[in-house]
XYZ file of C-alpha atoms in Angstrom:
510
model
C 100.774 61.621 84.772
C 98.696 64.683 84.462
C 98.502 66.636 81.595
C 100.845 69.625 80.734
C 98.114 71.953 81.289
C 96.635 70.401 84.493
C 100.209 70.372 85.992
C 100.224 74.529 85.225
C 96.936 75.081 86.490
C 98.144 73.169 89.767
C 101.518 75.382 89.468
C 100.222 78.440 89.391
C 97.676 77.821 92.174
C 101.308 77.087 94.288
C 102.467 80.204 93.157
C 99.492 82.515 93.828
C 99.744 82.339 97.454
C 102.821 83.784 97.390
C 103.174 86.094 94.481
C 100.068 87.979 94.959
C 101.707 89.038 97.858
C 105.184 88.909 96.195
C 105.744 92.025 93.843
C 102.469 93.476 94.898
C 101.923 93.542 98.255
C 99.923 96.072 100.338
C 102.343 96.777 103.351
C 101.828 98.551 106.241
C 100.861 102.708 106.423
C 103.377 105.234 106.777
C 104.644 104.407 110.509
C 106.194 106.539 112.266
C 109.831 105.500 111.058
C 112.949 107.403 109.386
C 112.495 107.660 105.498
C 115.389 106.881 103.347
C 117.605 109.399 104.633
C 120.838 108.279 106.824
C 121.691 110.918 109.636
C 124.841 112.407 107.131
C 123.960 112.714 103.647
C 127.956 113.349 102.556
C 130.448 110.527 102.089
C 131.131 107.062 100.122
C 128.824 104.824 99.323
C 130.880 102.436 101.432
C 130.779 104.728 104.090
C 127.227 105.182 103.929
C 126.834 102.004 103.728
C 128.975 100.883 106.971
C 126.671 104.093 108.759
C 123.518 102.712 107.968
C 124.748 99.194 109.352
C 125.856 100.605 112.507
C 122.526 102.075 113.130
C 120.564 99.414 115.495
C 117.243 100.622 113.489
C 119.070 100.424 109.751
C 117.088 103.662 108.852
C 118.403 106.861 110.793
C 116.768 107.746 113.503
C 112.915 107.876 114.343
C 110.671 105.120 115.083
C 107.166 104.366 116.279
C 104.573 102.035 116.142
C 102.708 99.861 113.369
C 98.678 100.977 113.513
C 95.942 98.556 113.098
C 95.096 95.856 109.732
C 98.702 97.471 108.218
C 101.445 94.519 107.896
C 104.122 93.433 110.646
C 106.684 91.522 110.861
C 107.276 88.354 113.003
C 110.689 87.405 111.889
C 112.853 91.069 111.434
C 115.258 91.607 114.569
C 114.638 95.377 113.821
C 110.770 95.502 113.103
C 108.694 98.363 114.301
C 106.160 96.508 116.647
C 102.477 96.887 116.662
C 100.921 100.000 118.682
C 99.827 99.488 121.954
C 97.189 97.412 122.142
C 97.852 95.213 118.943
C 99.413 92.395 118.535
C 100.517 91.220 115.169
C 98.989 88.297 113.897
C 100.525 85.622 111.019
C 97.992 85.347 108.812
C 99.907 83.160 106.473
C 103.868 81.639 105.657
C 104.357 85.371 103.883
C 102.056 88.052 106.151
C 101.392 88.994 109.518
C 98.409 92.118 110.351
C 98.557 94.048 113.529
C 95.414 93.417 115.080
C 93.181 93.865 117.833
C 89.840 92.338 118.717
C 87.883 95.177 116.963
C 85.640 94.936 113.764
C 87.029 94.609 110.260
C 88.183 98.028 108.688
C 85.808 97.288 105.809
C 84.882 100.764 106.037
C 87.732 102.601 106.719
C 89.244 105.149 104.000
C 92.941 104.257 105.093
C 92.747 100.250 104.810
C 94.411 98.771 102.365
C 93.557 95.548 100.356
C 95.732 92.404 102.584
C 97.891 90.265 100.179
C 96.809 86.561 99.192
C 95.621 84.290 100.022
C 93.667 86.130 101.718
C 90.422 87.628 98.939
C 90.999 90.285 97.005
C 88.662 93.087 98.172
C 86.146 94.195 95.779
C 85.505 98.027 94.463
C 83.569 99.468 97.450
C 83.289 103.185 97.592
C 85.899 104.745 100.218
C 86.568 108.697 100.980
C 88.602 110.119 98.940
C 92.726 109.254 100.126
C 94.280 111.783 101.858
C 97.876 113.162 101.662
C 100.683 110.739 103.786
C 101.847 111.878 106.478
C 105.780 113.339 106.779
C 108.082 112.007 109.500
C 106.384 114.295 111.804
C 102.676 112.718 111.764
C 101.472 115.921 109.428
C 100.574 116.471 106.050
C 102.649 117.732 103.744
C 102.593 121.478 102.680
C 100.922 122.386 99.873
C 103.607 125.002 99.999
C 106.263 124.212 96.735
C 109.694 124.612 98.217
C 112.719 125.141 95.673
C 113.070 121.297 95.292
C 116.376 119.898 93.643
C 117.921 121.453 91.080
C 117.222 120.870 87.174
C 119.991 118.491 85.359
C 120.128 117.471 82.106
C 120.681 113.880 82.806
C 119.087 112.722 79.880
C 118.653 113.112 76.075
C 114.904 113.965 76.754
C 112.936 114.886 79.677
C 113.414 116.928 82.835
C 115.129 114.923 85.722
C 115.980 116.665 89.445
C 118.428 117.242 91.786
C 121.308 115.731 89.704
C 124.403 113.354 91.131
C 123.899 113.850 94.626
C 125.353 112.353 97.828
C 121.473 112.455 99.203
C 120.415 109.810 96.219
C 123.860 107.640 97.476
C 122.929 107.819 101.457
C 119.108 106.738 100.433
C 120.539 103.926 98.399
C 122.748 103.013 101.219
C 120.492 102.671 103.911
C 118.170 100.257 101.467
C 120.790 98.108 100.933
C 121.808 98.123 104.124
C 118.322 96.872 105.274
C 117.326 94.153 102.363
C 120.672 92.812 100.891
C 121.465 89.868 102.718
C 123.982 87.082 102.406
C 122.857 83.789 101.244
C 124.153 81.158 99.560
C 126.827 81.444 97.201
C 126.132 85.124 97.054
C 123.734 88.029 97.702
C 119.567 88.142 97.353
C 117.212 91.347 98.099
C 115.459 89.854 100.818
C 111.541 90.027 101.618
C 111.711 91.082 104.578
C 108.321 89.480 106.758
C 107.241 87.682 104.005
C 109.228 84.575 104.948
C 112.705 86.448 104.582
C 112.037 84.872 100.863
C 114.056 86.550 97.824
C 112.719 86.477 94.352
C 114.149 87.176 90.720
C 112.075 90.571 90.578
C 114.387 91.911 93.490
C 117.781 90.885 92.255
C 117.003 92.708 88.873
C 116.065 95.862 90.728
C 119.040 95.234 93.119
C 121.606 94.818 90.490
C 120.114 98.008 88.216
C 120.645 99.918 91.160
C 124.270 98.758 92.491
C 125.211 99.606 89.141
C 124.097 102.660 88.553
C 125.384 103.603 92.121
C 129.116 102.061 91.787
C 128.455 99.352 94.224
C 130.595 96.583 92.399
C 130.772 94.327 95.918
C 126.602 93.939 96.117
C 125.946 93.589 92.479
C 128.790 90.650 91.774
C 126.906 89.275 95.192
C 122.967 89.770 93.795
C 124.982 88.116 90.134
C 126.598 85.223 91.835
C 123.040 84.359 93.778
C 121.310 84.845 90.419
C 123.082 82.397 88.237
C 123.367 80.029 91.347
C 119.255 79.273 90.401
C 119.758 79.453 87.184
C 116.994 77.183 85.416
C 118.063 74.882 82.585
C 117.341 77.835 79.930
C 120.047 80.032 81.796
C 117.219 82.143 83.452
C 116.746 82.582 87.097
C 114.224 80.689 88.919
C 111.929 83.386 89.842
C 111.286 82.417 93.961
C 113.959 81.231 96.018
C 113.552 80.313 100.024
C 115.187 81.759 103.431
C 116.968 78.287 103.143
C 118.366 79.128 99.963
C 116.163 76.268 97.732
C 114.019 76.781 94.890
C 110.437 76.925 95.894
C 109.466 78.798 92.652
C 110.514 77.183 89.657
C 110.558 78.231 86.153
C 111.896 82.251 85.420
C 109.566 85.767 85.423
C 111.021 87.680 82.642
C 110.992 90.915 84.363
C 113.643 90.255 86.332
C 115.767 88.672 83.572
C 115.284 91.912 81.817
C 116.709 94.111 84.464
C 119.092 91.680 84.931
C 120.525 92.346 81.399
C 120.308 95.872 81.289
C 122.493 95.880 84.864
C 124.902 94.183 83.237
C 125.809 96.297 80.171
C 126.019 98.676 82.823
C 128.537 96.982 84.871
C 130.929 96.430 81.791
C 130.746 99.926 81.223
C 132.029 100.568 84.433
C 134.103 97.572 85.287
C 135.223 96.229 82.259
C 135.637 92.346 82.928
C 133.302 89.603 81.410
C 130.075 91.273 82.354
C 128.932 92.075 78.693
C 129.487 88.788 77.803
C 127.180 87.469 80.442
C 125.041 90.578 79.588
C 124.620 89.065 75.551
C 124.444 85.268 77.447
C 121.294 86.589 79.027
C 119.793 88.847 76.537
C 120.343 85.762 74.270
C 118.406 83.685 76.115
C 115.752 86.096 77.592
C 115.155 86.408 73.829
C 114.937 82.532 73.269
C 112.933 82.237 75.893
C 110.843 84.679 77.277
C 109.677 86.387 73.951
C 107.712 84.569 71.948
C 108.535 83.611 68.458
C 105.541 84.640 66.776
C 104.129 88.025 68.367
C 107.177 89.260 69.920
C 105.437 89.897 72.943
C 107.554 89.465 76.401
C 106.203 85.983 78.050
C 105.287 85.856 81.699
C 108.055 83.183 81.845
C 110.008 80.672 80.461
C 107.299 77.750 82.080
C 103.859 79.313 80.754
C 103.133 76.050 79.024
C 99.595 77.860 78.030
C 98.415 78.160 73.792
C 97.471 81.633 74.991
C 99.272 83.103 77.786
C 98.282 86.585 79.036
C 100.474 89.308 78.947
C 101.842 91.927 81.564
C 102.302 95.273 80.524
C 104.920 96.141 83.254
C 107.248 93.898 81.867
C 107.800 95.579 78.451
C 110.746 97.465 78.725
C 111.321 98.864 75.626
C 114.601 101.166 76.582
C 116.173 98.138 77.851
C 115.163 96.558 74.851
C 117.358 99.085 72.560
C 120.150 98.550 74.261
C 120.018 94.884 73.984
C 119.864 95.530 70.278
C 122.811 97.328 69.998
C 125.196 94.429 72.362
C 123.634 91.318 70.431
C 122.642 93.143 66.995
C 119.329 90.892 67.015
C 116.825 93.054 65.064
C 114.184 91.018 66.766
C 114.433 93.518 69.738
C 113.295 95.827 67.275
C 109.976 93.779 66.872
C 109.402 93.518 70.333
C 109.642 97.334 71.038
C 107.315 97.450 68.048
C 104.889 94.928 69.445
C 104.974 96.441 72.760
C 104.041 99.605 71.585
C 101.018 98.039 69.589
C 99.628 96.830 72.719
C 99.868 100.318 74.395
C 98.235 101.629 71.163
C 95.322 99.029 71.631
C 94.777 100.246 75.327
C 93.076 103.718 74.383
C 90.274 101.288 73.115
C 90.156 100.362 76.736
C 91.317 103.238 79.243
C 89.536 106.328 78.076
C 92.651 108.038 77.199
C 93.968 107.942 80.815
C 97.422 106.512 79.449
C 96.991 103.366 82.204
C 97.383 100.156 81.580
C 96.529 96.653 83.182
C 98.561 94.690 85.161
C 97.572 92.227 82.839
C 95.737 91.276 79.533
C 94.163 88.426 77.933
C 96.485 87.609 75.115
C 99.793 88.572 73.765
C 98.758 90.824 70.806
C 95.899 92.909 72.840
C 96.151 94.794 75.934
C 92.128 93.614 76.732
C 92.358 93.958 80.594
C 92.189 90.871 82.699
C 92.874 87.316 82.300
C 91.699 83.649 84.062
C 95.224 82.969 84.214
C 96.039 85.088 86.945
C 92.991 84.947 88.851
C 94.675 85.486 92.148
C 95.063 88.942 91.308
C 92.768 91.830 92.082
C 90.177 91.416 89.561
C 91.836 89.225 87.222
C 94.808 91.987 86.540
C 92.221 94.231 84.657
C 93.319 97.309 87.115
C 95.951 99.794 86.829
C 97.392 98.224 90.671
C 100.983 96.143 92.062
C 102.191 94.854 88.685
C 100.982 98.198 86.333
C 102.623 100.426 88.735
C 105.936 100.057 87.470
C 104.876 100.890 83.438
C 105.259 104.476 83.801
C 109.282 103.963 84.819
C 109.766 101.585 81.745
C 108.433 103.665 79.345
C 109.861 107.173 81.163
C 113.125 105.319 80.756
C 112.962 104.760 76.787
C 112.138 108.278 76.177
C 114.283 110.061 78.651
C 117.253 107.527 76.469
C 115.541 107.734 73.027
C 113.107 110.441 72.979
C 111.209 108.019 70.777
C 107.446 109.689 69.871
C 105.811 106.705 71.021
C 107.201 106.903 74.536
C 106.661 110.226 74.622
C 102.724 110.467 73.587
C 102.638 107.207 76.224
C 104.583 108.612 79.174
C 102.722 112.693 78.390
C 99.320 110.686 78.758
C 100.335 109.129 81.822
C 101.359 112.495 83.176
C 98.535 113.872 82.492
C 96.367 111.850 84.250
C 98.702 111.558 87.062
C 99.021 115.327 86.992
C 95.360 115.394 87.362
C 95.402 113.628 90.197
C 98.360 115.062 92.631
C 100.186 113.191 94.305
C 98.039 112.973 97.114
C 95.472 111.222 94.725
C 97.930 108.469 93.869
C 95.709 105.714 96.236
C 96.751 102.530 95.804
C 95.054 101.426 92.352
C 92.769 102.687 89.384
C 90.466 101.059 86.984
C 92.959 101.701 83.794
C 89.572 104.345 82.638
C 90.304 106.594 85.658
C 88.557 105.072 88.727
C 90.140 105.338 92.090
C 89.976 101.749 93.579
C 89.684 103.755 97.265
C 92.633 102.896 98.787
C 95.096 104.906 100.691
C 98.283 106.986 98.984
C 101.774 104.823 99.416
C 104.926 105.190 97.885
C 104.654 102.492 95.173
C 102.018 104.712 93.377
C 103.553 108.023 93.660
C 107.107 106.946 93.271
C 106.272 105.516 90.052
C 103.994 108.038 88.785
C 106.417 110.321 89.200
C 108.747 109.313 86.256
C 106.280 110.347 84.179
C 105.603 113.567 85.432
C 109.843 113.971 85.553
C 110.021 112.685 82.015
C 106.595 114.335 80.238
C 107.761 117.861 78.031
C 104.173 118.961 79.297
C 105.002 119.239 82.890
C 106.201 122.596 84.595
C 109.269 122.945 86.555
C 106.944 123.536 89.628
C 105.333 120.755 89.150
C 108.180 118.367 88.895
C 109.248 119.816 91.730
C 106.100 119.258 93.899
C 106.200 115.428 93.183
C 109.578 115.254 94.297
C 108.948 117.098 97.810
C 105.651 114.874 98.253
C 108.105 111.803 97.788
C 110.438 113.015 99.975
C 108.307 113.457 102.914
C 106.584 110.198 102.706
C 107.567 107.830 104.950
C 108.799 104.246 103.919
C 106.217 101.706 103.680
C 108.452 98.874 105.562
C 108.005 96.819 102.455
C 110.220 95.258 100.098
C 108.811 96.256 96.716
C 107.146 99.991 97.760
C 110.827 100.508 99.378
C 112.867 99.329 96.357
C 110.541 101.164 93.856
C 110.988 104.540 95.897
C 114.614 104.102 95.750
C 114.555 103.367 92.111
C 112.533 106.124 91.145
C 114.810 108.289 93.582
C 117.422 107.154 91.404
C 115.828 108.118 87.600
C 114.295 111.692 88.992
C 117.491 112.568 90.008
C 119.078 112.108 86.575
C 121.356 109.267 87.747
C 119.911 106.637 85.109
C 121.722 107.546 82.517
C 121.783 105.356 79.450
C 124.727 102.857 78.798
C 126.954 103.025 76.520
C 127.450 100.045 74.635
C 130.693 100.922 73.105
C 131.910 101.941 76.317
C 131.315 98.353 77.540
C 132.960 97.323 75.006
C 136.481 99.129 75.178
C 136.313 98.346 78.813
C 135.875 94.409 78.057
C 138.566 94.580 75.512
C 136.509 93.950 72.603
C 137.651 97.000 70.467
């Protein structure tokens, strides 16, 4: 038999040709689809719902065509095809291109890096990105409109537009789209990457059929998760069309979210939810933090002496409330570790506020690591799995407004502020650099949080993120979608913070 760390090696080789693509994959420009929006923005979310599945196109109307190198789909019944001329190519079990016979786009300013396997592109100068284009095919204006109204959804911070039916129609039409039957329950499908669904998608699924009241989908996304539950009571983290493990072993950021959906659900629903919530934070605790640093794992199969460590998975709001349902201080040690590393990245970033998508160890936030060297430069960027910092630590202070989150989400703003939103290409070195790439909505979705959450930003320009976001197209991907839709969600003010006790009363523990 091989050894233990031969076996890993092997395993993650397995696993890189499909997650490099899996949370962070480059889909397809802004096509000429509908956005978010259904046709009526009033009503249920059950009615919205049953709209957006009687809508042949699942997204409202307006469609078009999918241009050149940007990803298509072989296997959705309701794809957008290629543009005349194209014809869209499977370049692997997970991706498909829209190609022609012409040269490689090397050189072109709106190409985006194409998932693995395929190799990661290296830094080459591009044009500076340009803004994405609205439904229409223009620009946005650089005009600011009103934009939503202020709300004080949270203890801290500045969120928009408040509870609105818009935010419910948006979330609608999403689930409409991705949540599929299968199995024993429901999965957030990847849609043309093998119709695969992974643990990353049913946390971000069930945090947002919480928050939006949608009791039938999350008990469906809950049922599928503990159906692959691993021996440690953690889901396996990649699960196939066919509804069999093909990823074994869990990814601890979807655990987390997981949790935190949970506590949520018992608030509203009462039931046994918080005591599967303080099952799961239990174990995420036992193991997917490790024992001596505190530091959030990868996973609970890194069978590494020195595992790296992703930033994006620190969630240290979520982390406070799992204090409070299982009254382990270690939570406390983690937020206190996590926070360390952030510290330790101003030795790195040049007081940008970015992090890596991953680092070399669990007590440094050193950028880039052998152990994930399918990723775009060995994780050292700010890029697919970095992206999604700025909501976590948005989150804690909008909940807490803990000083650390706040100097950490105000220097993120900042920089992002700096930028526009029509800077927000895909990718930075975590000291500033623009990796080239095009604008999409996983980079100014996320960004945004931070600009919604940061003391330092003006109303007007809170405002102008929001209309950018709202013109931008989808991306017809997965993770770019669901991240839009979540950060839809916390702009708005709807991600309020559970309350524990709450939960509580409703289970019938008081």
């Amino acid at each position: 038999m091989a050894p233990r760390g031969t076996v890993w090696a092997i395993l993650l080789l397995c696993r890189a040709s499909v997650e490099s693509a899996n949370p962070r994959e480059h889909f397809g420009k802004h096509a000429e689809r509908g956005d978010l929006r259904l046709r009526g923005s009033s009503g249920s979310i059950g009615n919205s719902l049953q709209e957006a599945r009687n809508d042949t196109d699942g997204y409202g109307e307006g469609s078009g065509c999918i241009a050149e190198w940007q990803t298509c789909s072989v296997d959705d019944d309701h794809a957008i095809a290629c543009c005349d001329g194209l014809t869209c190519v499977v370049k692997s079990d997970y991706y498909a291109q829209c190609k022609s016979s012409g040269p490689s786009p090397a050189n072109n300013p709106t190409h985006r890096p194409s998932p693995m396997p395929s190799p990661a592109p290296t830094h080459v100068p591009h044009p500076s990105p340009t803004k994405a284009p609205t439904k229409s095919g223009t620009t946005p204006s650089p005009t600011p409109k009103s934009g939503p109204t202020p709300s004080p959804g949270y203890s801290c911070g500045n969120p928009l537009s408040g509870k609105d039916s818009q935010v419910a129609s948006w979330y609608a039409t999403w689930a409409a789209k991705y949540i599929v039957n299968l199995g024993s329950g429901k999965c957030v499908q990847r849609i043309g990457q093998g119709n695969d669904c992974v643990s990353e998608g049913t946390g971000y699924g069930m945090l947002m059929a919480a928050w939006m009241d949608d009791q039938t989908n999350f008990d469906g996304l809950w049922a599928f998760a503990q159906e692959h539950f691993d021996d440690n009571g953690l889901m396996n983290w990649q699960i196939s069309s066919g509804n069999s493990v093909v990823g074994a072993g869990s990814a601890a950021d979807g655990d987390i979210d997981m949790a935190l959906g949970l506590v949520m659900a018992a608030e509203k629903w009462g039931g046994s939810y918080l005591s599967d919530a303080t099952t799961l934070i239990n174990n995420i605790m036992a193991h997917e933090i490790d024992s001596s640093t505190h530091s959030v794992l990868p996973g609970d199969s890194w069978d590494v002496s020195d595992p790296p460590y992703n930033p994006s998975y620190f969630a240290p709001g979520h982390f406070r409330i799992f204090e409070e349902v299982t009254g382990d201080s270690q939570w406390s040690s983690a937020i206190t570790q996590g926070y360390s590393i952030l510290t330790d990245c101003a030795n790195y970033n040049s007081g940008t506020g970015l992090v890596p998508d991953w680092s070399q160890d669990l007590s440094s936030c050193n950028p880039g690591s052998n152990w994930v060297s399918w990723t775009l430069a060995n994780g050292a960027d700010y890029y697919y799995d970095a992206v999604r910092t700025p909501w976590r630590l948005a989150i804690d202070y909008a909940w807490s407004c803990n000083s650390k989150a706040k100097s950490a989400v105000k220097s993120m703003a900042t920089f992002f502020a700096n930028q526009g939103p029509s800077g927000m290409g895909q990718g930075f070195t975590i000291s500033g650099s623009s990796l080239g790439y095009s604008v999409n909505t996983c980079f100014v979705s996320t960004a945004s949080t931070a600009i919604i959450a940061s003391p330092s930003s003006s109303s007007s320009t809170r405002n102008d993120w929001w209309d950018y976001l709202e013109d931008m197209n989808q991306e017809n991907s997965y993770f770019c979608d669901t991240l839009q839709l979540m950060m839809y969600i916390f702009d708005s003010g709807n991600f309020e913070m559970p309350s524990v006790a709450t939960a509580r009363t409703m289970a019938g523990r008081d």
